Tab-separated table of N, CA and C in Angstrom:
chain	number	residue	atom	x	y	z
A	1	MET	N	-17.846	-5.562	0.144
A	1	MET	CA	-16.845	-4.574	-0.194
A	1	MET	C	-17.446	-3.586	-1.190
A	2	SER	N	-17.003	-2.362	-1.095
A	2	SER	CA	-17.555	-1.303	-1.944
A	2	SER	C	-16.895	-1.197	-3.305
A	3	MET	N	-15.620	-1.623	-3.404
A	3	MET	CA	-14.898	-1.516	-4.674
A	3	MET	C	-14.165	-2.827	-4.968
A	4	THR	N	-14.179	-3.226	-6.222
A	4	THR	CA	-13.453	-4.415	-6.659
A	4	THR	C	-12.010	-4.029	-7.006
A	5	ILE	N	-11.207	-5.020	-7.299
A	5	ILE	CA	-9.834	-4.752	-7.727
A	5	ILE	C	-9.836	-3.893	-8.991
A	6	SER	N	-10.697	-4.192	-9.930
A	6	SER	CA	-10.792	-3.386	-11.167
A	6	SER	C	-11.205	-1.953	-10.867
A	7	ASP	N	-12.178	-1.780	-9.969
A	7	ASP	CA	-12.612	-0.439	-9.564
A	7	ASP	C	-11.449	0.346	-8.963
A	8	LEU	N	-10.682	-0.320	-8.101
A	8	LEU	CA	-9.565	0.351	-7.430
A	8	LEU	C	-8.478	0.752	-8.418
A	9	HIS	N	-8.162	-0.119	-9.373
A	9	HIS	CA	-7.176	0.241	-10.394
A	9	HIS	C	-7.657	1.438	-11.216
A	10	ALA	N	-8.934	1.445	-11.584
A	10	ALA	CA	-9.494	2.565	-12.354
A	10	ALA	C	-9.451	3.850	-11.535
A	11	PHE	N	-9.800	3.782	-10.253
A	11	PHE	CA	-9.745	4.953	-9.385
A	11	PHE	C	-8.325	5.494	-9.301
A	12	LEU	N	-7.361	4.614	-9.096
A	12	LEU	CA	-5.965	5.031	-8.985
A	12	LEU	C	-5.512	5.724	-10.268
A	13	LYS	N	-5.884	5.188	-11.420
A	13	LYS	CA	-5.506	5.806	-12.701
A	13	LYS	C	-6.136	7.183	-12.864
A	14	ASP	N	-7.367	7.328	-12.381
A	14	ASP	CA	-8.064	8.599	-12.507
A	14	ASP	C	-7.565	9.633	-11.498
A	15	ALA	N	-7.429	9.246	-10.231
A	15	ALA	CA	-7.085	10.193	-9.176
A	15	ALA	C	-5.584	10.427	-9.034
A	16	PHE	N	-4.776	9.405	-9.336
A	16	PHE	CA	-3.330	9.496	-9.154
A	16	PHE	C	-2.591	8.930	-10.365
A	17	PRO	N	-2.802	9.522	-11.547
A	17	PRO	CA	-2.194	8.962	-12.759
A	17	PRO	C	-0.661	8.959	-12.723
A	18	GLN	N	-0.081	9.841	-11.932
A	18	GLN	CA	1.374	9.927	-11.865
A	18	GLN	C	2.024	8.693	-11.235
A	19	VAL	N	1.276	7.918	-10.443
A	19	VAL	CA	1.849	6.726	-9.795
A	19	VAL	C	1.044	5.453	-10.044
A	20	ALA	N	-0.072	5.563	-10.722
A	20	ALA	CA	-0.982	4.416	-10.867
A	20	ALA	C	-0.312	3.193	-11.469
A	21	ASP	N	0.568	3.383	-12.432
A	21	ASP	CA	1.199	2.237	-13.088
A	21	ASP	C	2.266	1.576	-12.223
A	22	ASP	N	2.639	2.207	-11.122
A	22	ASP	CA	3.650	1.637	-10.223
A	22	ASP	C	3.094	0.502	-9.373
A	23	PHE	N	1.776	0.463	-9.191
A	23	PHE	CA	1.166	-0.454	-8.232
A	23	PHE	C	0.168	-1.397	-8.899
A	24	ALA	N	0.110	-2.630	-8.387
A	24	ALA	CA	-0.870	-3.605	-8.877
A	24	ALA	C	-1.444	-4.357	-7.686
A	25	ILE	N	-2.757	-4.389	-7.591
A	25	ILE	CA	-3.423	-5.169	-6.554
A	25	ILE	C	-3.484	-6.611	-7.040
A	26	GLU	N	-2.941	-7.519	-6.247
A	26	GLU	CA	-2.877	-8.921	-6.665
A	26	GLU	C	-3.931	-9.797	-6.013
A	27	ASP	N	-4.383	-9.405	-4.824
A	27	ASP	CA	-5.361	-10.220	-4.109
A	27	ASP	C	-6.055	-9.332	-3.083
A	28	MET	N	-7.313	-9.665	-2.769
A	28	MET	CA	-8.051	-8.858	-1.809
A	28	MET	C	-9.097	-9.726	-1.118
A	29	THR	N	-9.187	-9.578	0.199
A	29	THR	CA	-10.259	-10.172	0.984
A	29	THR	C	-10.933	-9.045	1.756
A	30	GLN	N	-11.841	-9.381	2.642
A	30	GLN	CA	-12.538	-8.367	3.434
A	30	GLN	C	-11.567	-7.524	4.270
A	31	ASP	N	-10.523	-8.124	4.806
A	31	ASP	CA	-9.632	-7.403	5.714
A	31	ASP	C	-8.174	-7.355	5.276
A	32	THR	N	-7.841	-7.935	4.120
A	32	THR	CA	-6.455	-7.943	3.675
A	32	THR	C	-6.365	-7.607	2.189
A	33	MET	N	-5.174	-7.181	1.797
A	33	MET	CA	-4.929	-6.901	0.390
A	33	MET	C	-3.441	-7.113	0.119
A	34	ARG	N	-3.134	-7.668	-1.032
A	34	ARG	CA	-1.741	-7.814	-1.467
A	34	ARG	C	-1.529	-6.857	-2.637
A	35	VAL	N	-0.523	-5.979	-2.485
A	35	VAL	CA	-0.224	-4.967	-3.495
A	35	VAL	C	1.243	-5.093	-3.899
A	36	ARG	N	1.487	-4.998	-5.190
A	36	ARG	CA	2.846	-5.083	-5.738
A	36	ARG	C	3.323	-3.690	-6.150
A	37	LEU	N	4.563	-3.384	-5.795
A	37	LEU	CA	5.239	-2.225	-6.356
A	37	LEU	C	6.061	-2.736	-7.526
A	38	ARG	N	5.724	-2.269	-8.712
A	38	ARG	CA	6.471	-2.644	-9.922
A	38	ARG	C	7.737	-1.782	-9.952
A	39	VAL	N	8.812	-2.355	-9.506
A	39	VAL	CA	10.054	-1.602	-9.331
A	39	VAL	C	10.690	-1.287	-10.684
A	40	THR	N	11.003	-0.003	-10.871
A	40	THR	CA	11.746	0.477	-12.041
A	40	THR	C	12.927	1.301	-11.531
A	41	ASP	N	13.711	1.826	-12.450
A	41	ASP	CA	14.880	2.620	-12.065
A	41	ASP	C	14.528	3.792	-11.147
A	42	LYS	N	13.359	4.382	-11.323
A	42	LYS	CA	12.998	5.543	-10.502
A	42	LYS	C	12.808	5.183	-9.022
A	43	HIS	N	12.662	3.905	-8.704
A	43	HIS	CA	12.483	3.466	-7.317
A	43	HIS	C	13.788	3.082	-6.637
A	44	LEU	N	14.882	3.093	-7.396
A	44	LEU	CA	16.141	2.577	-6.863
A	44	LEU	C	17.020	3.685	-6.297
A	45	ARG	N	17.766	3.315	-5.292
A	45	ARG	CA	18.768	4.208	-4.726
A	45	ARG	C	20.126	3.712	-5.198
A	46	PRO	N	21.189	4.478	-4.975
A	46	PRO	CA	22.510	3.991	-5.357
A	46	PRO	C	22.765	2.602	-4.757
A	47	GLY	N	23.307	1.727	-5.552
A	47	GLY	CA	23.504	0.350	-5.134
A	47	GLY	C	22.433	-0.588	-5.663
A	48	GLY	N	21.364	-0.021	-6.273
A	48	GLY	CA	20.361	-0.838	-6.934
A	48	GLY	C	19.238	-1.371	-6.070
A	49	THR	N	19.171	-1.005	-4.781
A	49	THR	CA	18.063	-1.483	-3.962
A	49	THR	C	16.939	-0.449	-3.947
A	50	VAL	N	15.764	-0.895	-3.592
A	50	VAL	CA	14.596	-0.024	-3.558
A	50	VAL	C	14.765	1.007	-2.438
A	51	SER	N	14.452	2.246	-2.749
A	51	SER	CA	14.631	3.353	-1.803
A	51	SER	C	13.584	3.345	-0.690
A	52	GLY	N	13.925	3.962	0.423
A	52	GLY	CA	12.996	4.109	1.540
A	52	GLY	C	11.714	4.826	1.164
A	53	PRO	N	11.784	5.949	0.423
A	53	PRO	CA	10.545	6.610	0.016
A	53	PRO	C	9.633	5.719	-0.828
A	54	SER	N	10.211	4.843	-1.639
A	54	SER	CA	9.392	3.923	-2.435
A	54	SER	C	8.728	2.881	-1.548
A	55	ILE	N	9.441	2.422	-0.522
A	55	ILE	CA	8.864	1.470	0.433
A	55	ILE	C	7.725	2.134	1.198
A	56	PHE	N	7.937	3.392	1.637
A	56	PHE	CA	6.867	4.138	2.301
A	56	PHE	C	5.653	4.258	1.377
A	57	ALA	N	5.890	4.602	0.116
A	57	ALA	CA	4.781	4.767	-0.831
A	57	ALA	C	3.973	3.487	-0.972
A	58	LEU	N	4.645	2.351	-1.030
A	58	LEU	CA	3.938	1.076	-1.135
A	58	LEU	C	3.061	0.839	0.089
A	59	ALA	N	3.588	1.089	1.273
A	59	ALA	CA	2.797	0.917	2.496
A	59	ALA	C	1.590	1.859	2.489
A	60	ASP	N	1.824	3.114	2.139
A	60	ASP	CA	0.785	4.134	2.162
A	60	ASP	C	-0.304	3.836	1.133
A	61	VAL	N	0.085	3.556	-0.081
A	61	VAL	CA	-0.887	3.252	-1.136
A	61	VAL	C	-1.624	1.953	-0.823
A	62	GLY	N	-0.906	0.966	-0.301
A	62	GLY	CA	-1.537	-0.310	0.023
A	62	GLY	C	-2.683	-0.158	1.013
A	63	LEU	N	-2.439	0.570	2.102
A	63	LEU	CA	-3.515	0.736	3.083
A	63	LEU	C	-4.614	1.650	2.550
A	64	TYR	N	-4.230	2.679	1.808
A	64	TYR	CA	-5.217	3.569	1.206
A	64	TYR	C	-6.197	2.774	0.335
A	65	LEU	N	-5.666	1.912	-0.519
A	65	LEU	CA	-6.522	1.101	-1.377
A	65	LEU	C	-7.380	0.127	-0.570
A	66	MET	N	-6.818	-0.411	0.500
A	66	MET	CA	-7.580	-1.315	1.370
A	66	MET	C	-8.788	-0.579	1.963
A	67	ILE	N	-8.567	0.649	2.413
A	67	ILE	CA	-9.654	1.459	2.981
A	67	ILE	C	-10.706	1.759	1.910
A	68	LEU	N	-10.249	2.149	0.726
A	68	LEU	CA	-11.194	2.453	-0.357
A	68	LEU	C	-12.016	1.231	-0.746
A	69	SER	N	-11.415	0.055	-0.660
A	69	SER	CA	-12.165	-1.156	-1.004
A	69	SER	C	-13.384	-1.325	-0.110
A	70	ARG	N	-13.305	-0.784	1.088
A	70	ARG	CA	-14.418	-0.896	2.037
A	70	ARG	C	-15.363	0.305	1.993
A	71	LEU	N	-14.804	1.523	1.797
A	71	LEU	CA	-15.617	2.738	1.856
A	71	LEU	C	-16.137	3.211	0.508
A	72	GLY	N	-15.449	2.842	-0.558
A	72	GLY	CA	-15.737	3.413	-1.861
A	72	GLY	C	-14.715	4.496	-2.171
A	73	PRO	N	-14.879	5.208	-3.290
A	73	PRO	CA	-13.878	6.172	-3.751
A	73	PRO	C	-13.840	7.471	-2.939
A	74	VAL	N	-13.170	7.422	-1.808
A	74	VAL	CA	-13.049	8.584	-0.921
A	74	VAL	C	-11.651	9.163	-1.119
A	75	ALA	N	-11.496	10.014	-2.126
A	75	ALA	CA	-10.166	10.522	-2.484
A	75	ALA	C	-9.530	11.323	-1.364
A	76	LEU	N	-10.323	11.904	-0.484
A	76	LEU	CA	-9.763	12.790	0.535
A	76	LEU	C	-9.439	12.101	1.853
A	77	ALA	N	-9.514	10.786	1.931
A	77	ALA	CA	-8.988	10.081	3.099
A	77	ALA	C	-7.475	10.325	3.102
A	78	VAL	N	-6.925	10.713	4.246
A	78	VAL	CA	-5.509	11.086	4.286
A	78	VAL	C	-4.773	10.382	5.418
A	79	THR	N	-3.493	10.151	5.193
A	79	THR	CA	-2.631	9.561	6.214
A	79	THR	C	-2.424	10.570	7.323
A	80	THR	N	-2.669	10.163	8.561
A	80	THR	CA	-2.405	11.040	9.705
A	80	THR	C	-1.211	10.569	10.510
A	81	ASN	N	-0.823	9.313	10.357
A	81	ASN	CA	0.350	8.799	11.053
A	81	ASN	C	0.890	7.600	10.293
A	82	CYS	N	2.221	7.505	10.269
A	82	CYS	CA	2.861	6.345	9.665
A	82	CYS	C	4.182	6.102	10.381
A	83	SER	N	4.396	4.862	10.735
A	83	SER	CA	5.662	4.444	11.324
A	83	SER	C	6.158	3.258	10.515
A	84	VAL	N	7.395	3.365	10.004
A	84	VAL	CA	7.963	2.300	9.186
A	84	VAL	C	9.225	1.780	9.865
A	85	ASP	N	9.282	0.477	10.039
A	85	ASP	CA	10.503	-0.189	10.499
A	85	ASP	C	11.167	-0.800	9.282
A	86	PHE	N	12.359	-0.302	8.932
A	86	PHE	CA	13.132	-0.860	7.833
A	86	PHE	C	13.993	-1.961	8.429
A	87	MET	N	13.737	-3.208	8.042
A	87	MET	CA	14.327	-4.358	8.724
A	87	MET	C	15.512	-4.978	7.997
A	88	ARG	N	15.509	-4.944	6.696
A	88	ARG	CA	16.639	-5.478	5.933
A	88	ARG	C	16.607	-4.870	4.533
A	89	LYS	N	17.722	-4.934	3.875
A	89	LYS	CA	17.836	-4.376	2.531
A	89	LYS	C	17.031	-5.221	1.546
A	90	PRO	N	16.186	-4.562	0.728
A	90	PRO	CA	15.448	-5.311	-0.296
A	90	PRO	C	16.404	-5.892	-1.330
A	91	LYS	N	15.955	-6.939	-1.996
A	91	LYS	CA	16.736	-7.492	-3.102
A	91	LYS	C	16.898	-6.425	-4.176
A	92	ALA	N	18.015	-6.444	-4.836
A	92	ALA	CA	18.311	-5.459	-5.874
A	92	ALA	C	17.299	-5.533	-7.007
A	93	ALA	N	16.743	-4.377	-7.363
A	93	ALA	CA	15.860	-4.205	-8.521
A	93	ALA	C	14.780	-5.278	-8.639
A	94	THR	N	14.194	-5.675	-7.512
A	94	THR	CA	13.146	-6.692	-7.473
A	94	THR	C	11.851	-6.053	-6.989
A	95	ASP	N	10.721	-6.448	-7.586
A	95	ASP	CA	9.428	-5.937	-7.132
A	95	ASP	C	9.257	-6.194	-5.642
A	96	LEU	N	8.498	-5.303	-5.001
A	96	LEU	CA	8.153	-5.483	-3.596
A	96	LEU	C	6.687	-5.866	-3.490
A	97	ILE	N	6.385	-6.716	-2.512
A	97	ILE	CA	5.031	-7.184	-2.253
A	97	ILE	C	4.623	-6.706	-0.866
A	98	ALA	N	3.463	-6.076	-0.784
A	98	ALA	CA	2.937	-5.593	0.492
A	98	ALA	C	1.701	-6.388	0.863
A	99	ASP	N	1.714	-6.972	2.044
A	99	ASP	CA	0.529	-7.612	2.598
A	99	ASP	C	-0.067	-6.650	3.601
A	100	THR	N	-1.225	-6.113	3.244
A	100	THR	CA	-1.876	-5.055	4.002
A	100	THR	C	-3.037	-5.647	4.796
A	101	ARG	N	-3.143	-5.209	6.038
A	101	ARG	CA	-4.211	-5.718	6.903
A	101	ARG	C	-4.919	-4.528	7.544
A	102	LEU	N	-6.215	-4.473	7.389
A	102	LEU	CA	-7.029	-3.431	8.010
A	102	LEU	C	-7.410	-3.899	9.407
A	103	LEU	N	-6.943	-3.170	10.418
A	103	LEU	CA	-7.185	-3.556	11.803
A	103	LEU	C	-8.451	-2.924	12.370
A	104	LYS	N	-8.724	-1.688	11.943
A	104	LYS	CA	-9.923	-0.990	12.427
A	104	LYS	C	-10.388	-0.021	11.355
A	105	LEU	N	-11.667	-0.050	11.088
A	105	LEU	CA	-12.271	0.929	10.195
A	105	LEU	C	-13.417	1.562	10.958
A	106	GLY	N	-13.148	2.752	11.480
A	106	GLY	CA	-14.154	3.473	12.247
A	106	GLY	C	-14.797	4.566	11.415
A	107	ARG	N	-15.566	5.387	12.082
A	107	ARG	CA	-16.259	6.486	11.421
A	107	ARG	C	-15.293	7.601	11.027
A	108	VAL	N	-14.252	7.820	11.854
A	108	VAL	CA	-13.332	8.936	11.663
A	108	VAL	C	-11.909	8.473	11.324
A	109	LEU	N	-11.502	7.323	11.849
A	109	LEU	CA	-10.141	6.831	11.651
A	109	LEU	C	-10.132	5.390	11.149
A	110	ALA	N	-9.095	5.089	10.386
A	110	ALA	CA	-8.820	3.706	9.968
A	110	ALA	C	-7.379	3.404	10.355
A	111	VAL	N	-7.152	2.186	10.850
A	111	VAL	CA	-5.822	1.773	11.291
A	111	VAL	C	-5.482	0.451	10.622
A	112	GLY	N	-4.232	0.345	10.157
A	112	GLY	CA	-3.815	-0.896	9.541
A	112	GLY	C	-2.320	-1.084	9.622
A	113	ASP	N	-1.892	-2.270	9.232
A	113	ASP	CA	-0.459	-2.516	9.161
A	113	ASP	C	-0.122	-3.181	7.841
A	114	VAL	N	1.153	-3.065	7.475
A	114	VAL	CA	1.621	-3.544	6.183
A	114	VAL	C	2.955	-4.248	6.391
A	115	LEU	N	3.076	-5.445	5.860
A	115	LEU	CA	4.332	-6.190	5.885
A	115	LEU	C	4.834	-6.251	4.447
A	116	ILE	N	6.056	-5.779	4.230
A	116	ILE	CA	6.606	-5.662	2.878
A	116	ILE	C	7.807	-6.594	2.735
A	117	ARG	N	7.847	-7.301	1.602
A	117	ARG	CA	8.963	-8.206	1.327
A	117	ARG	C	9.333	-8.101	-0.142
A	118	SER	N	10.550	-8.525	-0.456
A	118	SER	CA	10.975	-8.619	-1.852
A	118	SER	C	10.304	-9.826	-2.481
A	119	GLU	N	9.948	-9.717	-3.741
A	119	GLU	CA	9.354	-10.857	-4.441
A	119	GLU	C	10.312	-12.043	-4.366
A	120	GLY	N	9.764	-13.215	-4.038
A	120	GLY	CA	10.555	-14.426	-3.968
A	120	GLY	C	11.273	-14.646	-2.650
A	121	ASP	N	11.049	-13.761	-1.680
A	121	ASP	CA	11.692	-13.881	-0.377
A	121	ASP	C	10.626	-13.700	0.698
A	122	GLU	N	10.563	-14.609	1.637
A	122	GLU	CA	9.554	-14.523	2.691
A	122	GLU	C	9.959	-13.601	3.841
A	123	LYS	N	11.239	-13.255	3.938
A	123	LYS	CA	11.692	-12.385	5.023
A	123	LYS	C	11.266	-10.949	4.739
A	124	PRO	N	10.639	-10.294	5.710
A	124	PRO	CA	10.191	-8.917	5.474
A	124	PRO	C	11.356	-7.935	5.393
A	125	VAL	N	11.202	-6.958	4.510
A	125	VAL	CA	12.177	-5.872	4.428
A	125	VAL	C	11.706	-4.674	5.241
A	126	ALA	N	10.388	-4.570	5.455
A	126	ALA	CA	9.847	-3.449	6.228
A	126	ALA	C	8.478	-3.821	6.786
A	127	ARG	N	8.136	-3.123	7.867
A	127	ARG	CA	6.814	-3.248	8.471
A	127	ARG	C	6.336	-1.841	8.761
A	128	ALA	N	5.092	-1.554	8.421
A	128	ALA	CA	4.547	-0.214	8.635
A	128	ALA	C	3.227	-0.294	9.382
A	129	SER	N	2.993	0.706	10.205
A	129	SER	CA	1.723	0.893	10.897
A	129	SER	C	1.206	2.270	10.488
A	130	LEU	N	-0.037	2.329	10.005
A	130	LEU	CA	-0.574	3.581	9.495
A	130	LEU	C	-1.956	3.868	10.061
A	131	THR	N	-2.245	5.153	10.189
A	131	THR	CA	-3.570	5.626	10.571
A	131	THR	C	-4.024	6.631	9.517
A	132	TYR	N	-5.272	6.515	9.109
A	132	TYR	CA	-5.874	7.416	8.139
A	132	TYR	C	-7.045	8.155	8.763
A	133	SER	N	-7.216	9.393	8.374
A	133	SER	CA	-8.385	10.165	8.738
A	133	SER	C	-9.391	10.048	7.601
A	134	ILE	N	-10.625	9.754	7.979
A	134	ILE	CA	-11.694	9.613	6.993
A	134	ILE	C	-12.543	10.876	7.037
A	135	PRO	N	-12.723	11.535	5.899
A	135	PRO	CA	-13.483	12.785	5.907
A	135	PRO	C	-14.951	12.558	6.273
A	136	PRO	N	-15.603	13.580	6.821
A	136	PRO	CA	-17.033	13.450	7.141
A	136	PRO	C	-17.814	13.036	5.904
A	137	ASN	N	-18.812	12.215	6.106
A	137	ASN	CA	-19.657	11.704	5.019
A	137	ASN	C	-18.846	10.921	3.997
A	138	GLY	N	-17.721	10.313	4.456
A	138	GLY	CA	-16.920	9.624	3.471
A	138	GLY	C	-16.520	8.283	3.945
């Protein structure tokens, strides 16, 4: 792997300081990564559950970090497609856990999926499939 968990946290703080504190990488292997969304009031919608945009952000950041762990700090890798299935309401004001899996890492595209659940619950709240474009020489 090109980047460690510490490297990825440092990169996120440097490149995306506005959201870096929202996310924590908890575990990483060659093809998987577990990322936590530290839920605060800014992530909640009326009724106290985590908002759809926050769930999307967790899926997007999770796969982005997974790709960087393999390629190194390629800030310009961008999402080209994302499909999210919202399956059930997240637990109120509870952190979300994303299990990210890299399915393909090619020269131009990376494809992965993300299963998201509320902390302490094994039932998924969302599933996402994402494709990233990898810049030339990156």
